[in-house]
Amino acid sequence: MGKSLLVVGWDAATRAHLSGDLDLPFFNSLSASDTLLPEPIWQNREVDSGTAWTTITTGLSMWDHRVATLTGMVEHPNVLRAFSKFDTLIPRNLFGVPARIWARKHILGKQPTNDDIRYKRVWHYLPNSLSFAVPLTYPPKPTDGVTVSGFPSPSVTVQPDQLEKAVQQRYDGEPRRTHDSNGGFDESYTEDLFSVHKQEVETVCWLDGQTEFQFYFVVFTLLDRLLHVVDRGDEDIERAYKRLDTSTRTLIDQIDPDDVLILSDHGMRYAPRGKWRHIHDEKQGIWAGTTDFGLETHLDVTPTILDYYGVSMDDPTYDAETVVENTDEIEDRLSNLGYL
């Protein structure tokens, strides 16, 4: 296990943006990069971050882990398969309404939490791992490392719990969207996003100073949250990419990993609709690394990481007792960001 790998999720990082003229010294120095597609069923559908990050971190298909979206589980697979035979005929945008997503929601089941995911995440296979702010990791399950819960956690929750207070003193969790008097998004929300992102970087560095990890899986949602609310060409888009680049460099300077892998769960495209300005583009996700990881789809990520460490993906099941609290607050956070 002697090697160390840092995986950084640049949630919503978009191939078309990164192929342009952005000045990103670290990203542009990476020796390998390519498109990262979702699993086949989502390759011509607007992939949701819930199913994307769950597939990425388990190595299992949606049909196994059953997370279809942040707001719905697959409870009747045959119904969803039948729906998927014609759902692409439903417009993604029908007079400002996400018609296809709306229709699909009505055949899905309960809103998922980490308690519903009865499988190992990649960090459960590897000792001394840090999982930080990965979506759908509330409530966090025990490992012999550290897990800091990700969106839509009602509050920052940490496993082991003796670290929780210290982490909460440093990291506020994702900010809520704020609105101006006209109902638009207040500029303070953008600054809140950048401020909390700074906390995330500092907290990961602090945690690394407390414990010697061998594997790190960190997700930054700054870019996703920003692109959902700003118009095409907004100057803060370039600012966000540059911040992700420098933040990743900061983590590398602190951690000194043997290799680095950057992932995005999807890209974005400008298509104003409902509460969002940019929407998910399933064909524009990316991966990039200090070595050629050879990834093609979300399904490849966990097996490839385990192979990097010489670990086999044996029995993937993992059923730990956890307690889900504040489900109303989870729904409130999803609603605030436009998922409900």
Short mmCIF file of C-alpha atoms in Angstrom, two decimals:
data_model
loop_
_atom_site.label_atom_id
_atom_site.label_comp_id
_atom_site.label_asym_id
_atom_site.label_seq_id
_atom_site.Cartn_x
_atom_site.Cartn_y
_atom_site.Cartn_z
CA MET A 1 0.00 0.00 0.00
CA GLY A 2 3.04 2.31 0.08
CA LYS A 3 1.77 4.69 -2.64
CA SER A 4 -0.51 7.68 -2.03
CA LEU A 5 -3.15 8.98 -4.43
CA LEU A 6 -5.07 12.25 -4.27
CA VAL A 7 -8.41 12.27 -6.12
CA VAL A 8 -10.01 15.70 -6.49
CA GLY A 9 -13.53 16.06 -7.79
CA TRP A 10 -13.97 19.22 -9.82
CA ASP A 11 -17.74 18.85 -9.85
CA ALA A 12 -19.12 20.15 -13.20
CA ALA A 13 -15.71 20.80 -14.79
CA THR A 14 -16.49 20.91 -18.50
CA ARG A 15 -14.42 19.58 -21.39
CA ALA A 16 -15.31 22.49 -23.67
CA HIS A 17 -14.18 25.02 -21.05
CA LEU A 18 -10.93 23.20 -20.29
CA SER A 19 -10.12 22.84 -23.99
CA GLY A 20 -10.17 26.63 -24.31
CA ASP A 21 -7.61 29.19 -23.27
CA LEU A 22 -8.04 29.10 -19.49
CA ASP A 23 -4.78 29.82 -17.68
CA LEU A 24 -4.60 26.77 -15.40
CA PRO A 25 -0.93 25.99 -14.73
CA PHE A 26 -1.47 22.79 -12.78
CA PHE A 27 -4.26 21.30 -14.88
CA ASN A 28 -2.48 22.10 -18.12
CA SER A 29 0.67 20.38 -16.85
CA LEU A 30 -1.05 17.01 -16.37
CA SER A 31 0.24 14.28 -18.64
CA ALA A 32 -3.09 12.60 -19.41
CA SER A 33 -6.71 13.69 -19.77
CA ASP A 34 -9.87 12.69 -21.58
CA THR A 35 -13.65 12.77 -21.49
CA LEU A 36 -15.32 10.88 -18.64
CA LEU A 37 -18.78 9.61 -19.53
CA PRO A 38 -21.48 8.30 -17.20
CA GLU A 39 -22.62 4.69 -17.36
CA PRO A 40 -24.44 3.79 -20.60
CA ILE A 41 -28.02 4.59 -19.55
CA TRP A 42 -27.05 8.18 -18.76
CA GLN A 43 -24.94 8.85 -21.85
CA ASN A 44 -27.82 10.56 -23.64
CA ARG A 45 -29.65 11.76 -20.55
CA GLU A 46 -28.99 14.59 -18.08
CA VAL A 47 -27.04 12.69 -15.45
CA ASP A 48 -27.68 13.63 -11.83
CA SER A 49 -24.81 14.16 -9.39
CA GLY A 50 -26.33 11.67 -6.96
CA THR A 51 -26.12 8.71 -9.31
CA ALA A 52 -22.85 9.94 -10.84
CA TRP A 53 -20.84 10.21 -7.63
CA THR A 54 -22.36 7.01 -6.25
CA THR A 55 -21.31 5.07 -9.36
CA ILE A 56 -17.89 6.74 -9.36
CA THR A 57 -17.22 5.84 -5.72
CA THR A 58 -18.70 2.32 -5.69
CA GLY A 59 -17.77 1.07 -9.16
CA LEU A 60 -21.33 -0.22 -9.44
CA SER A 61 -24.13 0.57 -11.85
CA MET A 62 -27.23 2.50 -10.87
CA TRP A 63 -29.10 -0.79 -11.29
CA ASP A 64 -27.05 -2.16 -8.38
CA HIS A 65 -26.78 0.77 -5.96
CA ARG A 66 -30.25 2.04 -6.98
CA VAL A 67 -29.48 5.78 -6.65
CA ALA A 68 -31.06 7.42 -9.71
CA THR A 69 -30.96 11.02 -8.51
CA LEU A 70 -30.32 13.04 -5.37
CA THR A 71 -34.08 12.94 -4.84
CA GLY A 72 -35.08 9.43 -5.95
CA MET A 73 -34.14 5.76 -5.65
CA VAL A 74 -34.83 3.06 -8.25
CA GLU A 75 -37.52 1.03 -6.49
CA HIS A 76 -39.09 -0.58 -9.56
CA PRO A 77 -36.30 -1.28 -12.09
CA ASN A 78 -38.61 -2.67 -14.77
CA VAL A 79 -40.73 0.49 -14.68
CA LEU A 80 -37.65 2.68 -15.11
CA ARG A 81 -36.36 0.47 -17.93
CA ALA A 82 -39.71 0.75 -19.71
CA PHE A 83 -39.77 4.52 -19.19
CA SER A 84 -36.23 4.77 -20.57
CA LYS A 85 -37.35 3.33 -23.90
CA PHE A 86 -39.18 6.55 -24.74
CA ASP A 87 -38.07 9.21 -22.25
CA THR A 88 -35.68 10.82 -24.73
CA LEU A 89 -38.77 11.88 -26.68
CA ILE A 90 -39.70 14.15 -23.78
CA PRO A 91 -38.05 17.59 -24.08
CA ARG A 92 -35.36 18.48 -21.58
CA ASN A 93 -36.72 22.01 -21.59
CA LEU A 94 -40.44 22.52 -22.18
CA PHE A 95 -41.23 26.23 -21.87
CA GLY A 96 -38.72 26.58 -19.05
CA VAL A 97 -39.76 23.35 -17.31
CA PRO A 98 -37.37 20.35 -17.02
CA ALA A 99 -40.07 18.08 -18.43
CA ARG A 100 -38.02 14.90 -18.72
CA ILE A 101 -36.66 15.17 -15.17
CA TRP A 102 -40.16 15.99 -13.89
CA ALA A 103 -41.64 12.92 -15.57
CA ARG A 104 -38.88 10.61 -14.36
CA LYS A 105 -39.26 11.82 -10.78
CA HIS A 106 -42.78 10.42 -10.66
CA ILE A 107 -41.61 6.83 -11.17
CA LEU A 108 -38.73 6.95 -8.69
CA GLY A 109 -38.93 6.08 -5.02
CA LYS A 110 -37.68 7.61 -1.79
CA GLN A 111 -35.05 10.29 -1.47
CA PRO A 112 -31.72 8.50 -0.90
CA THR A 113 -29.21 8.98 1.88
CA ASN A 114 -25.93 7.18 2.43
CA ASP A 115 -27.82 4.73 4.63
CA ASP A 116 -29.58 3.44 1.50
CA ILE A 117 -26.30 2.70 -0.27
CA ARG A 118 -25.49 -0.80 0.98
CA TYR A 119 -22.13 -0.99 -0.75
CA LYS A 120 -18.52 -0.11 -0.06
CA ARG A 121 -17.20 3.16 -1.35
CA VAL A 122 -13.67 3.10 -2.72
CA TRP A 123 -12.27 4.35 0.60
CA HIS A 124 -13.78 1.36 2.44
CA TYR A 125 -11.40 -0.94 0.54
CA LEU A 126 -8.33 1.11 1.45
CA PRO A 127 -6.90 1.76 4.93
CA ASN A 128 -6.04 5.26 6.11
CA SER A 129 -8.36 7.06 3.69
CA LEU A 130 -9.90 10.54 3.77
CA SER A 131 -13.27 11.14 2.12
CA PHE A 132 -14.18 14.82 2.13
CA ALA A 133 -17.47 16.38 0.94
CA VAL A 134 -18.37 13.63 -1.51
CA PRO A 135 -22.09 13.97 -2.35
CA LEU A 136 -24.47 11.49 -0.72
CA THR A 137 -22.16 10.49 2.13
CA TYR A 138 -24.53 11.57 4.90
CA PRO A 139 -24.67 9.95 7.35
CA PRO A 140 -21.02 8.87 7.07
CA LYS A 141 -20.25 5.20 7.64
CA PRO A 142 -17.35 3.94 9.74
CA THR A 143 -13.92 3.48 8.18
CA ASP A 144 -10.47 3.27 9.70
CA GLY A 145 -9.88 6.71 8.19
CA VAL A 146 -11.98 9.88 8.19
CA THR A 147 -15.17 10.82 6.35
CA VAL A 148 -16.60 14.36 6.24
CA SER A 149 -20.12 14.29 4.82
CA GLY A 150 -21.07 15.97 1.55
CA PHE A 151 -24.21 17.53 0.08
CA PRO A 152 -27.10 17.33 0.97
CA SER A 153 -25.98 16.78 4.54
CA PRO A 154 -28.09 18.93 6.92
CA SER A 155 -24.90 19.79 8.80
CA VAL A 156 -21.23 18.90 8.61
CA THR A 157 -21.04 15.37 10.01
CA VAL A 158 -17.81 13.50 10.62
CA GLN A 159 -16.78 9.91 11.19
CA PRO A 160 -15.11 9.30 13.62
CA ASP A 161 -17.31 11.63 15.61
CA GLN A 162 -14.55 12.77 17.96
CA LEU A 163 -13.26 14.90 15.08
CA GLU A 164 -16.64 16.44 14.32
CA LYS A 165 -16.43 19.52 16.56
CA ALA A 166 -12.96 20.43 15.33
CA VAL A 167 -14.02 20.09 11.68
CA GLN A 168 -17.20 22.11 12.25
CA GLN A 169 -15.11 24.92 13.74
CA ARG A 170 -13.23 25.14 10.44
CA TYR A 171 -15.84 24.25 7.83
CA ASP A 172 -19.41 25.57 7.60
CA GLY A 173 -20.60 23.24 4.85
CA GLU A 174 -22.20 24.37 1.60
CA PRO A 175 -23.77 27.84 1.69
CA ARG A 176 -27.44 28.38 0.99
CA ARG A 177 -28.52 30.32 -2.07
CA THR A 178 -29.53 33.88 -1.26
CA HIS A 179 -31.83 36.12 -3.27
CA ASP A 180 -32.03 39.85 -3.91
CA SER A 181 -35.21 41.94 -3.69
CA ASN A 182 -36.13 41.05 -7.30
CA GLY A 183 -35.92 37.31 -6.71
CA GLY A 184 -32.58 36.91 -8.49
CA PHE A 185 -29.46 35.54 -6.88
CA ASP A 186 -27.68 37.92 -4.58
CA GLU A 187 -24.00 38.53 -5.32
CA SER A 188 -23.26 37.52 -1.74
CA TYR A 189 -24.03 33.91 -2.70
CA THR A 190 -21.13 33.88 -5.14
CA GLU A 191 -18.77 35.21 -2.50
CA ASP A 192 -20.12 32.68 0.00
CA LEU A 193 -19.25 29.90 -2.46
CA PHE A 194 -15.65 31.08 -2.76
CA SER A 195 -15.36 31.63 1.00
CA VAL A 196 -16.59 28.13 1.87
CA HIS A 197 -14.33 26.65 -0.81
CA LYS A 198 -11.38 28.25 0.98
CA GLN A 199 -12.58 26.61 4.20
CA GLU A 200 -12.70 23.24 2.44
CA VAL A 201 -9.09 23.49 1.30
CA GLU A 202 -7.90 24.62 4.72
CA THR A 203 -9.85 21.86 6.47
CA VAL A 204 -8.42 19.12 4.25
CA CYS A 205 -4.93 20.46 4.92
CA TRP A 206 -5.67 20.53 8.67
CA LEU A 207 -6.96 16.95 8.63
CA ASP A 208 -3.86 15.83 6.76
CA GLY A 209 -1.78 17.41 9.49
CA GLN A 210 -3.63 15.36 12.12
CA THR A 211 -3.50 11.96 10.43
CA GLU A 212 -1.27 10.30 7.85
CA PHE A 213 -3.58 9.20 5.05
CA GLN A 214 -2.66 7.05 2.06
CA PHE A 215 -5.72 7.83 -0.05
CA TYR A 216 -7.69 11.05 -0.44
CA PHE A 217 -11.02 11.61 -2.18
CA VAL A 218 -12.04 15.27 -2.05
CA VAL A 219 -14.93 16.86 -3.96
CA PHE A 220 -15.25 20.59 -4.63
CA THR A 221 -18.74 21.72 -5.74
CA LEU A 222 -17.80 25.38 -6.25
CA LEU A 223 -18.01 25.29 -10.04
CA ASP A 224 -21.29 23.36 -10.19
CA ARG A 225 -23.07 25.72 -7.80
CA LEU A 226 -21.74 28.77 -9.62
CA LEU A 227 -22.59 27.62 -13.15
CA HIS A 228 -26.15 26.81 -12.13
CA VAL A 229 -26.79 30.49 -11.30
CA VAL A 230 -24.63 32.59 -13.66
CA ASP A 231 -24.94 33.38 -17.36
CA ARG A 232 -22.56 32.28 -20.08
CA GLY A 233 -19.36 34.30 -20.07
CA ASP A 234 -19.68 35.48 -16.47
CA GLU A 235 -16.22 36.47 -15.23
CA ASP A 236 -16.63 34.36 -12.10
CA ILE A 237 -16.57 31.18 -14.20
CA GLU A 238 -12.91 31.68 -15.08
CA ARG A 239 -12.26 32.77 -11.50
CA ALA A 240 -13.73 29.47 -10.25
CA TYR A 241 -11.61 27.34 -12.59
CA LYS A 242 -8.49 29.22 -11.53
CA ARG A 243 -9.39 28.77 -7.88
CA LEU A 244 -9.86 25.02 -8.37
CA ASP A 245 -6.47 24.85 -10.05
CA THR A 246 -4.66 26.71 -7.28
CA SER A 247 -6.58 24.85 -4.56
CA THR A 248 -5.54 21.51 -6.03
CA ARG A 249 -1.95 22.72 -6.10
CA THR A 250 -2.29 23.73 -2.43
CA LEU A 251 -3.48 20.24 -1.52
CA ILE A 252 -0.59 18.69 -3.43
CA ASP A 253 1.93 20.89 -1.61
CA GLN A 254 0.45 19.78 1.72
CA ILE A 255 -0.09 16.09 0.96
CA ASP A 256 2.78 15.34 -1.45
CA PRO A 257 0.96 12.45 -3.16
CA ASP A 258 2.61 10.08 -5.60
CA ASP A 259 -0.16 10.71 -8.13
CA VAL A 260 -3.18 12.97 -8.67
CA LEU A 261 -6.47 12.24 -10.42
CA ILE A 262 -9.01 14.96 -11.24
CA LEU A 263 -12.60 13.97 -12.03
CA SER A 264 -15.85 15.67 -12.94
CA ASP A 265 -19.18 13.91 -12.66
CA HIS A 266 -20.59 15.81 -15.64
CA GLY A 267 -19.98 18.96 -17.61
CA MET A 268 -22.29 21.93 -18.09
CA ARG A 269 -23.95 23.74 -20.98
CA TYR A 270 -25.78 27.03 -21.12
CA ALA A 271 -29.51 26.33 -21.38
CA PRO A 272 -31.52 28.54 -18.97
CA ARG A 273 -34.38 26.64 -17.42
CA GLY A 274 -36.34 27.11 -14.21
CA LYS A 275 -33.97 27.96 -11.36
CA TRP A 276 -30.84 27.14 -13.37
CA ARG A 277 -28.82 28.99 -16.05
CA HIS A 278 -26.40 26.17 -16.94
CA ILE A 279 -27.60 22.56 -16.85
CA HIS A 280 -25.76 19.25 -16.69
CA ASP A 281 -24.15 17.99 -19.90
CA GLU A 282 -23.55 14.26 -19.69
CA LYS A 283 -21.09 14.28 -22.60
CA GLN A 284 -18.71 16.91 -21.18
CA GLY A 285 -17.31 15.35 -18.00
CA ILE A 286 -13.54 14.98 -17.71
CA TRP A 287 -10.72 13.15 -16.02
CA ALA A 288 -7.07 14.18 -15.91
CA GLY A 289 -4.08 12.80 -14.08
CA THR A 290 -0.37 12.72 -13.48
CA THR A 291 -0.40 9.28 -15.11
CA ASP A 292 -2.67 7.67 -17.68
CA PHE A 293 -5.51 6.13 -15.67
CA GLY A 294 -7.27 5.11 -18.90
CA LEU A 295 -10.77 5.95 -17.67
CA GLU A 296 -13.77 5.92 -19.99
CA THR A 297 -16.87 5.88 -17.77
CA HIS A 298 -17.84 6.40 -14.14
CA LEU A 299 -17.86 2.62 -13.73
CA ASP A 300 -14.09 2.51 -14.31
CA VAL A 301 -13.04 4.83 -11.49
CA THR A 302 -13.21 2.65 -8.37
CA PRO A 303 -11.72 -0.50 -10.00
CA THR A 304 -8.90 1.61 -11.46
CA ILE A 305 -8.10 3.21 -8.10
CA LEU A 306 -8.10 -0.18 -6.38
CA ASP A 307 -5.86 -1.60 -9.10
CA TYR A 308 -3.47 1.33 -8.50
CA TYR A 309 -3.08 0.04 -4.94
CA GLY A 310 -3.05 -3.63 -5.92
CA VAL A 311 -6.34 -4.25 -4.14
CA SER A 312 -9.13 -6.38 -5.58
CA MET A 313 -12.75 -5.29 -5.63
CA ASP A 314 -14.07 -8.27 -3.69
CA ASP A 315 -17.51 -8.49 -2.07
CA PRO A 316 -18.77 -4.90 -2.51
CA THR A 317 -21.54 -5.09 0.08
CA TYR A 318 -21.24 -2.99 3.22
CA ASP A 319 -24.14 -2.64 5.60
CA ALA A 320 -23.35 -0.45 8.60
CA GLU A 321 -25.90 0.83 11.05
CA THR A 322 -26.31 4.59 10.76
CA VAL A 323 -28.95 7.02 11.94
CA VAL A 324 -30.51 9.46 9.49
CA GLU A 325 -31.68 12.61 11.23
CA ASN A 326 -33.18 15.86 9.96
CA THR A 327 -34.69 14.51 6.74
CA ASP A 328 -36.74 17.71 6.48
CA GLU A 329 -33.50 19.70 6.47
CA ILE A 330 -32.11 17.49 3.71
CA GLU A 331 -35.18 18.23 1.59
CA ASP A 332 -34.83 21.92 2.40
CA ARG A 333 -31.23 21.95 1.16
CA LEU A 334 -32.20 20.14 -2.04
CA SER A 335 -35.04 22.60 -2.62
CA ASN A 336 -32.78 25.60 -1.99
CA LEU A 337 -30.45 24.49 -4.80
CA GLY A 338 -33.29 23.75 -7.21
CA TYR A 339 -33.41 19.95 -7.02
CA LEU A 340 -36.97 19.91 -5.67
#
